[in-house]
XYZ file of C-alpha atoms in Angstrom:
339
model
C 107.126 180.174 22.365
C 105.021 182.286 25.026
C 102.010 179.863 23.878
C 104.822 176.936 24.230
C 105.099 178.154 27.571
C 101.761 177.915 28.773
C 101.423 174.476 27.538
C 104.259 173.256 29.594
C 103.853 171.725 32.402
C 105.139 174.374 35.364
C 107.651 172.730 37.224
C 110.048 174.156 40.147
C 113.154 172.737 41.390
C 114.342 172.458 45.023
C 117.689 172.618 46.094
C 118.490 169.319 45.573
C 117.173 168.936 41.844
C 113.956 167.441 42.535
C 110.864 168.767 40.116
C 108.016 169.035 42.097
C 104.842 169.666 39.163
C 101.981 172.535 39.672
C 98.193 172.519 39.330
C 98.889 171.729 36.019
C 100.335 168.615 36.325
C 98.408 167.322 39.206
C 95.368 168.181 36.538
C 97.146 165.012 34.302
C 97.900 162.900 37.292
C 93.418 163.566 37.950
C 92.989 162.550 33.991
C 95.370 159.728 33.607
C 93.689 158.305 37.129
C 90.084 158.604 36.079
C 90.965 156.475 32.786
C 92.510 153.864 35.027
C 88.994 153.104 36.907
C 87.595 152.514 33.902
C 89.816 150.355 32.279
C 89.707 148.357 35.501
C 86.392 148.493 35.962
C 85.720 146.779 32.081
C 88.287 144.549 33.075
C 86.122 143.041 36.688
C 82.769 143.388 34.342
C 84.517 141.123 31.834
C 85.669 138.442 33.693
C 83.381 138.123 37.164
C 84.955 136.620 39.835
C 85.962 133.238 40.723
C 83.916 132.016 44.023
C 85.693 131.119 46.264
C 88.901 133.384 45.435
C 90.425 135.473 47.742
C 88.921 139.065 47.592
C 91.036 142.350 45.660
C 91.145 143.969 48.748
C 94.690 145.287 47.762
C 95.184 147.935 44.864
C 96.618 146.724 41.411
C 98.364 149.079 38.661
C 96.883 148.158 35.248
C 99.618 147.654 32.487
C 98.191 146.255 29.161
C 100.184 144.677 26.769
C 100.253 142.778 23.853
C 99.528 139.264 25.323
C 96.674 140.650 27.739
C 96.418 142.335 30.615
C 98.684 141.963 33.911
C 98.863 143.442 37.380
C 101.335 144.851 39.423
C 101.328 143.979 43.127
C 101.487 147.355 44.867
C 102.489 145.493 48.311
C 105.292 143.152 46.575
C 106.012 144.475 43.489
C 105.595 140.834 42.578
C 103.660 139.954 38.638
C 100.618 138.072 39.068
C 99.359 135.893 36.746
C 97.855 136.834 33.603
C 93.975 137.035 32.528
C 92.971 135.318 29.383
C 90.204 136.019 27.291
C 89.721 131.961 28.364
C 89.876 132.470 31.609
C 87.483 134.826 31.199
C 84.741 133.384 29.052
C 85.110 129.600 31.407
C 82.643 128.361 33.442
C 83.170 128.676 37.703
C 83.386 125.059 37.641
C 86.081 124.144 35.224
C 88.514 127.335 36.859
C 87.277 125.001 40.262
C 88.546 121.767 38.202
C 92.334 123.328 37.524
C 92.802 123.723 41.052
C 91.230 120.557 42.368
C 92.497 116.294 41.760
C 89.843 113.875 40.944
C 89.356 110.993 43.096
C 91.062 109.375 41.016
C 94.394 111.276 40.882
C 93.929 110.807 44.623
C 93.885 107.050 44.536
C 96.974 107.011 42.615
C 98.852 109.531 45.200
C 97.579 107.233 47.820
C 99.209 104.006 46.102
C 102.300 105.591 45.680
C 102.634 106.854 49.241
C 101.708 102.956 50.900
C 103.858 101.619 48.673
C 106.689 103.796 49.885
C 105.813 103.283 53.108
C 106.178 99.154 52.063
C 109.495 99.712 50.176
C 111.155 102.232 52.205
C 109.939 102.801 55.653
C 108.404 100.547 57.244
C 111.721 97.694 56.156
C 114.619 100.040 58.044
C 111.270 99.916 61.007
C 111.555 97.063 61.286
C 114.928 95.562 61.597
C 115.143 97.988 63.653
C 112.554 96.539 65.879
C 114.306 92.859 65.508
C 117.369 94.568 67.064
C 115.388 95.853 70.061
C 113.787 92.856 71.059
C 116.731 90.225 71.314
C 118.959 92.660 72.900
C 119.718 91.563 76.538
C 119.849 94.244 79.115
C 123.574 94.024 79.205
C 124.145 93.891 76.010
C 124.909 97.520 74.248
C 123.313 97.213 70.248
C 123.961 100.453 67.772
C 121.032 101.725 67.208
C 120.608 104.918 65.290
C 117.453 106.255 67.115
C 117.450 109.633 65.379
C 116.860 107.666 62.001
C 114.026 105.510 63.483
C 111.896 108.807 64.992
C 113.118 110.164 61.638
C 110.775 107.171 59.780
C 107.829 107.092 62.563
C 107.379 111.098 61.631
C 107.749 110.687 58.866
C 105.253 107.939 58.577
C 102.549 109.863 60.824
C 102.586 112.970 58.618
C 101.796 110.821 55.733
C 98.743 109.690 56.806
C 99.787 105.566 57.472
C 99.098 106.266 61.846
C 97.142 103.311 61.559
C 98.827 101.289 58.604
C 102.436 101.810 60.777
C 100.774 100.694 64.289
C 99.029 97.289 62.822
C 102.488 96.491 61.468
C 104.262 97.476 65.104
C 101.488 94.855 66.881
C 101.970 92.326 64.307
C 105.700 92.434 64.637
C 105.577 92.108 68.416
C 103.152 89.601 68.440
C 104.679 86.957 66.307
C 107.760 87.508 68.597
C 105.985 87.253 71.622
C 104.628 83.765 69.928
C 108.058 83.077 69.577
C 109.117 83.024 72.632
C 106.022 81.413 74.748
C 106.996 78.661 72.268
C 110.740 78.410 73.500
C 109.312 78.604 77.357
C 107.362 75.129 76.184
C 110.221 74.132 75.903
C 111.646 74.480 79.271
C 112.196 71.872 82.453
C 110.305 73.109 85.144
C 113.567 73.376 87.481
C 114.566 76.431 84.651
C 111.202 77.597 84.614
C 110.922 80.509 86.364
C 114.313 81.685 85.310
C 113.205 81.163 81.728
C 110.320 83.511 82.643
C 112.332 85.649 84.527
C 114.583 86.318 82.016
C 112.117 86.557 79.146
C 109.847 89.454 80.950
C 112.972 90.977 81.946
C 114.003 91.450 78.522
C 111.033 92.605 76.501
C 110.475 95.016 79.382
C 113.680 96.685 78.669
C 113.118 96.067 75.142
C 110.076 98.588 75.508
C 111.947 101.222 77.357
C 113.830 101.377 74.361
C 111.158 100.999 71.554
C 108.117 103.774 73.636
C 109.915 106.816 73.167
C 111.222 106.620 69.674
C 107.736 105.875 68.759
C 106.469 108.967 70.928
C 104.981 110.589 68.154
C 102.691 108.251 66.820
C 101.335 107.661 70.540
C 100.875 111.634 70.723
C 99.098 111.874 67.123
C 97.043 108.675 67.233
C 96.971 106.252 69.727
C 96.225 108.774 72.325
C 94.617 111.137 70.768
C 92.633 108.459 68.028
C 91.939 105.376 70.418
C 92.463 106.489 73.718
C 95.061 103.659 74.834
C 98.573 104.657 75.578
C 100.988 102.312 73.126
C 103.346 100.558 76.386
C 100.013 99.627 77.827
C 98.945 98.247 74.311
C 102.315 96.552 74.479
C 102.296 95.163 77.417
C 99.094 94.011 77.184
C 100.152 91.575 74.198
C 103.153 90.465 76.624
C 99.919 89.167 78.924
C 97.946 87.586 76.552
C 100.403 85.838 74.209
C 102.891 84.359 76.946
C 101.934 84.955 80.681
C 98.687 83.988 80.295
C 99.068 81.323 78.227
C 102.250 79.764 81.157
C 100.363 81.703 84.347
C 99.052 77.805 85.360
C 101.559 76.028 84.835
C 104.306 78.678 86.419
C 101.963 79.533 89.627
C 102.564 76.219 91.242
C 106.583 76.581 90.389
C 106.607 79.277 92.286
C 104.663 78.289 95.706
C 106.982 75.810 95.797
C 109.698 77.490 95.404
C 107.935 80.031 98.223
C 107.863 77.233 100.474
C 111.251 76.773 100.402
C 113.885 79.179 100.740
C 116.705 79.900 98.495
C 115.359 77.292 95.963
C 114.906 80.651 93.060
C 117.145 83.511 93.633
C 114.884 86.536 96.028
C 115.563 88.978 93.583
C 113.895 86.576 90.685
C 110.933 85.998 92.794
C 110.016 88.990 93.066
C 110.843 89.929 90.100
C 108.547 87.363 88.688
C 105.742 88.057 91.472
C 105.707 92.075 90.828
C 105.525 91.342 87.244
C 102.493 88.904 86.871
C 100.706 91.610 89.260
C 101.777 94.750 86.826
C 100.101 92.421 83.553
C 97.271 91.351 85.643
C 96.395 92.534 89.178
C 93.557 89.772 89.111
C 96.212 86.964 89.331
C 97.000 87.971 92.934
C 93.754 85.904 93.979
C 95.413 82.554 92.834
C 97.923 82.633 95.467
C 97.389 85.107 97.658
C 100.384 84.523 100.257
C 102.925 83.882 97.768
C 102.135 87.139 95.973
C 101.509 89.248 99.325
C 105.056 88.323 100.662
C 106.273 91.385 97.731
C 103.872 93.438 97.233
C 101.374 95.271 99.970
C 97.776 95.351 100.511
C 97.405 91.769 98.854
C 95.272 90.837 102.003
C 92.086 92.384 103.344
C 92.713 95.420 106.128
C 93.467 94.141 109.334
C 90.418 93.509 112.213
C 90.487 93.883 115.518
C 88.424 90.703 116.306
C 90.722 88.737 114.832
C 93.940 90.121 117.030
C 94.165 87.020 119.036
C 94.671 84.719 115.285
C 97.050 86.931 114.109
C 99.257 86.611 117.578
C 98.170 82.501 117.535
C 99.983 82.896 113.218
C 102.809 84.882 114.151
C 104.235 82.234 116.962
C 103.266 79.538 114.512
C 105.743 81.232 112.161
C 108.286 81.994 114.763
C 108.154 77.909 115.719
C 108.858 76.804 112.736
C 111.676 79.071 111.804
C 113.504 78.235 114.817
C 112.687 74.596 114.279
C 114.552 75.015 110.578
C 117.203 76.130 112.111
C 116.941 79.979 112.418
C 117.439 80.803 116.129
C 115.608 83.976 117.669
C 119.584 84.941 118.984
C 120.357 86.044 122.559
C 117.872 87.003 124.823
C 119.971 87.208 128.078
C 119.003 91.100 127.500
C 115.319 90.872 126.926
C 113.293 91.881 129.905
C 111.708 89.218 131.928
C 108.286 88.641 131.547
C 105.696 89.831 133.851
C 104.285 85.856 134.422
C 108.051 84.631 135.258
């Protein structure tokens, strides 16, 4: 009995019934820890670290089993993957090949992604763009802008930014070519009004299209192309509509400007300002026309030409009075010193 008491572990019980081992128990722990460290050292030498793998900076508890060794993560308590004999004997290239896709697999995945874009994302975007391009400024068309933005977001995240940008510009280019064909069939007396309708409608459409393609504009057009989506789309209108018809439009504008109220002043102002915003150089084709709606078209005034400016103003006043625009009551005007 005394021998058994000597060999047994000396434990002490506190008031909460928590058993605390004595010095002999600490010796047992030291012996077990040394055995476990020896086993882990053998395991590390038998299975060399995989190149590129995360260094084992956390402690793990080794549990031996019939199928292999398993490590328990001391921080999370989760069981890590098993290390088998085939994993230890495999060369590093074979281990890396498990976590990487070959070029054929990547090509197939890319082809599947492009096919998904063609079948699902772009057809929905194309329908929404059609509805936005043909709408009138006063009409209300029910379009889910959140859904369009979601499609654009997915396309950009799936690395289809360039494909989406090309499809968008091609779609709008085809629409503008149809607009140009419609303008060619217009009568001369209706040409200015029809051009104003086309420009106003297209500008209103861009106010809806550009915001929903904001993600494409921010992460592809601005960052990679160093351009802006709205400027690119307005350039398409200038290239495919305005530039084709500017030689026909400009004489009609000059004629309408010389005959007051032949065309509504608001229409004249919209067309002239629109042309100047598309191509400021077009103002040099008719400076007298553009200076009536846009400031600083003519060169700055020169002091030596003041008499010429005064003569031009007197001529303008005379022409207005001859065309039925009286100067009004002049009785209260102070008499000139010459009179």
